[in-house]
Amino acid sequence: MLAHKVMPGNRPSTSILAPRLTPSVIGQLIALYEHQVFVEGVIWGINPFDQWGVELGKTQAKALLGTITQADAPASDDDSSTNELVAWYRSHRGRAV
């Protein structure tokens, strides 16, 4: 398989969690990511708007959507970091892990 179409998981990442999604939190997230994307692209000499990465992210998000939104969906069968994020989301939405 092509390297840009593989996502093995358990890689370092930043997860930002908030108990409530308010206009202030949304504004803070937008500002944070605008700066982060630009700075990382400059530092690493990469195109942060790479379409392959965007498409891979969409595919991964669609695969995970049912796990976090459907009441009867089983627990995620992904890597440990994804499972922990799903567990946090479910616990803060009043859904059992």
Backbone as numpy.savetxt, mean C-alpha at the origin, in Angstrom:
# Nx Ny Nz CAx CAy CAz Cx Cy Cz
9.70 -14.84 -15.63 8.86 -13.67 -15.63 9.75 -12.43 -15.63
9.27 -11.35 -16.21 10.02 -10.11 -16.27 10.16 -9.49 -14.88
11.33 -8.96 -14.60 11.62 -8.43 -13.26 10.64 -7.35 -12.82
10.16 -6.53 -13.75 9.25 -5.45 -13.36 7.82 -5.93 -13.14
7.57 -7.23 -13.32 6.23 -7.78 -13.08 6.20 -8.72 -11.89
7.22 -8.66 -11.04 7.31 -9.54 -9.88 7.39 -8.69 -8.61
6.61 -9.08 -7.59 6.65 -8.40 -6.30 6.68 -9.46 -5.20
7.89 -9.86 -4.75 8.00 -10.95 -3.79 7.49 -10.63 -2.39
7.44 -9.37 -1.99 6.95 -9.02 -0.66 8.05 -9.00 0.38
7.67 -8.64 1.61 8.60 -8.53 2.74 9.81 -7.66 2.42
9.56 -6.54 1.75 10.60 -5.56 1.46 10.38 -4.35 2.36
11.43 -3.61 2.66 11.24 -2.42 3.48 10.24 -1.47 2.84
9.37 -0.92 3.64 8.38 0.02 3.14 7.96 0.95 4.28
7.22 1.96 3.93 6.69 2.89 4.92 5.19 2.74 4.95
4.64 2.49 6.10 3.18 2.39 6.27 2.75 3.50 7.20
1.78 4.27 6.74 1.26 5.37 7.55 -0.19 5.02 7.87
-0.48 4.89 9.16 -1.81 4.48 9.59 -2.40 5.59 10.46
-3.70 5.79 10.32 -4.39 6.80 11.12 -5.73 6.23 11.54
-6.13 6.45 12.79 -7.40 5.91 13.26 -8.60 6.55 12.57
-8.44 7.80 12.08 -9.53 8.49 11.38 -8.98 9.18 10.15
-9.76 9.16 9.08 -9.38 9.85 7.86 -10.11 11.19 7.82
-9.40 12.24 8.16 -9.98 13.58 8.21 -9.40 14.42 7.07
-10.01 15.56 6.76 -9.43 16.43 5.73 -7.97 16.81 6.03
-7.67 17.03 7.29 -6.30 17.36 7.67 -5.34 16.21 7.37
-5.73 14.99 7.70 -4.89 13.82 7.44 -4.69 13.65 5.93
-5.75 13.80 5.15 -5.64 13.68 3.70 -4.67 14.71 3.14
-4.78 15.96 3.59 -3.86 17.00 3.15 -2.42 16.70 3.51
-2.21 16.19 4.70 -0.86 15.83 5.14 -0.29 14.71 4.28
-1.12 13.73 3.96 -0.65 12.61 3.13 -0.29 13.07 1.72
-1.13 13.92 1.14 -0.84 14.42 -0.21 0.48 15.18 -0.22
0.66 16.09 0.73 1.90 16.86 0.80 3.11 15.95 1.01
2.98 14.99 1.90 4.07 14.07 2.17 4.48 13.32 0.91
3.51 12.76 0.21 3.84 11.95 -0.96 4.31 12.78 -2.14
3.83 14.00 -2.30 4.35 14.87 -3.36 5.85 15.08 -3.16
6.24 15.39 -1.95 7.66 15.62 -1.66 8.47 14.33 -1.73
7.93 13.27 -1.18 8.66 12.00 -1.15 8.95 11.49 -2.55
7.96 11.50 -3.42 8.14 10.99 -4.78 9.19 11.80 -5.53
9.11 13.09 -5.45 10.08 13.93 -6.14 11.50 13.71 -5.63
11.68 13.77 -4.31 13.02 13.64 -3.72 13.62 12.27 -4.00
12.84 11.21 -3.84 13.37 9.87 -4.11 13.78 9.72 -5.56
12.99 10.26 -6.47 13.34 10.19 -7.89 14.66 10.88 -8.18
14.88 12.04 -7.58 16.13 12.77 -7.77 17.30 12.01 -7.17
17.15 11.54 -5.94 18.24 10.84 -5.25 18.63 9.56 -5.96
17.65 8.77 -6.34 17.92 7.46 -6.93 18.11 7.50 -8.45
17.87 8.65 -9.05 18.04 8.75 -10.49 17.06 7.87 -11.26
15.82 7.80 -10.76 14.81 6.97 -11.42 13.62 7.82 -11.83
12.79 7.25 -12.69 11.55 7.89 -13.07 10.47 7.42 -12.11
10.05 8.25 -11.15 9.07 7.80 -10.17 7.67 7.64 -10.73
7.49 8.00 -11.98 6.18 7.88 -12.59 6.16 6.76 -13.63
6.97 5.74 -13.39 7.11 4.57 -14.25 5.78 3.84 -14.39
5.30 3.69 -15.61 3.98 3.09 -15.82 3.92 1.62 -15.40
5.02 0.87 -15.56 4.99 -0.54 -15.15 4.75 -0.66 -13.66
5.39 0.18 -12.88 5.18 0.15 -11.44 3.77 0.53 -11.05
3.20 1.50 -11.77 1.81 1.91 -11.51 0.86 0.75 -11.79
1.05 0.10 -12.91 0.18 -1.02 -13.28 0.32 -2.18 -12.29
1.54 -2.46 -11.85 1.75 -3.54 -10.88 1.06 -3.20 -9.56
1.17 -1.96 -9.14 0.49 -1.54 -7.91 -1.02 -1.69 -8.01
-1.59 -1.35 -9.17 -3.04 -1.50 -9.37 -3.45 -2.97 -9.28
-2.66 -3.84 -9.89 -2.96 -5.27 -9.86 -2.92 -5.80 -8.43
-1.89 -5.41 -7.68 -1.77 -5.85 -6.30 -2.91 -5.31 -5.43
-3.28 -4.06 -5.65 -4.37 -3.46 -4.86 -5.70 -4.14 -5.15
-5.97 -4.45 -6.41 -7.22 -5.13 -6.76 -7.29 -6.51 -6.13
-6.15 -7.20 -6.10 -6.12 -8.54 -5.50 -6.37 -8.48 -3.99
-5.98 -7.42 -3.35 -6.11 -7.28 -1.90 -7.43 -6.64 -1.47
-8.10 -5.96 -2.37 -9.30 -5.19 -2.03 -10.37 -6.03 -1.34
-10.68 -7.20 -1.87 -11.71 -8.04 -1.26 -11.36 -8.47 0.15
-10.09 -8.71 0.39 -9.64 -9.14 1.72 -9.92 -8.08 2.78
-9.78 -6.83 2.41 -9.95 -5.78 3.42 -11.35 -5.17 3.45
-12.17 -5.43 2.44 -13.49 -4.78 2.40 -14.67 -5.71 2.56
-14.53 -6.98 2.22 -15.66 -7.90 2.30 -15.70 -8.59 3.66
-16.86 -8.56 4.29 -17.00 -9.11 5.64 -16.69 -10.59 5.71
-16.97 -11.35 4.66 -16.77 -12.79 4.70 -15.48 -13.25 4.03
-14.62 -12.32 3.62 -13.37 -12.69 2.97 -12.41 -13.30 3.99
-11.69 -14.35 3.60 -10.72 -14.96 4.52 -9.54 -14.02 4.74
-8.75 -14.31 5.74 -7.54 -13.53 6.00 -6.62 -13.61 4.79
-5.81 -12.60 4.63 -4.88 -12.52 3.50 -3.87 -13.67 3.55
-3.47 -14.12 2.38 -2.47 -15.18 2.27 -1.18 -14.61 1.70
-0.93 -13.34 1.95 0.23 -12.65 1.41 1.41 -12.72 2.38
2.40 -11.89 2.15 3.58 -11.85 3.02 3.21 -11.28 4.39
4.11 -11.42 5.34 3.81 -11.04 6.72 3.55 -9.55 6.90
4.25 -8.69 6.17 4.01 -7.26 6.35 2.63 -6.87 5.84
2.20 -7.46 4.73 0.85 -7.20 4.21 -0.19 -7.73 5.18
0.03 -8.91 5.72 -0.92 -9.48 6.68 -1.08 -8.60 7.91
0.01 -8.02 8.40 -0.06 -7.14 9.57 -0.83 -5.86 9.25
-0.63 -5.32 8.06 -1.38 -4.12 7.67 -2.87 -4.42 7.54
-3.21 -5.58 6.97 -4.61 -5.99 6.85 -5.21 -6.17 8.25
-4.47 -6.78 9.15 -4.96 -6.99 10.52 -5.22 -5.65 11.20
-4.31 -4.70 11.03 -4.52 -3.37 11.63 -5.78 -2.72 11.06
-5.91 -2.77 9.74 -7.07 -2.15 9.09 -8.37 -2.78 9.59
-8.40 -4.11 9.63 -9.61 -4.81 10.08 -9.93 -4.46 11.54
-8.92 -4.41 12.39 -9.19 -4.13 13.81 -9.72 -2.71 14.00
-9.30 -1.79 13.17 -9.78 -0.41 13.28 -11.09 -0.18 12.54
-11.54 -1.15 11.81 -12.83 -1.07 11.14 -13.86 -1.97 11.81
-13.50 -2.53 12.97 -14.43 -3.35 13.74 -14.66 -4.73 13.15
-13.69 -5.21 12.39 -13.81 -6.53 11.77 -12.75 -7.45 12.33
-13.13 -8.67 12.63 -12.18 -9.64 13.20 -11.08 -9.97 12.21
-9.92 -10.32 12.74 -8.78 -10.71 11.91 -8.90 -12.10 11.52
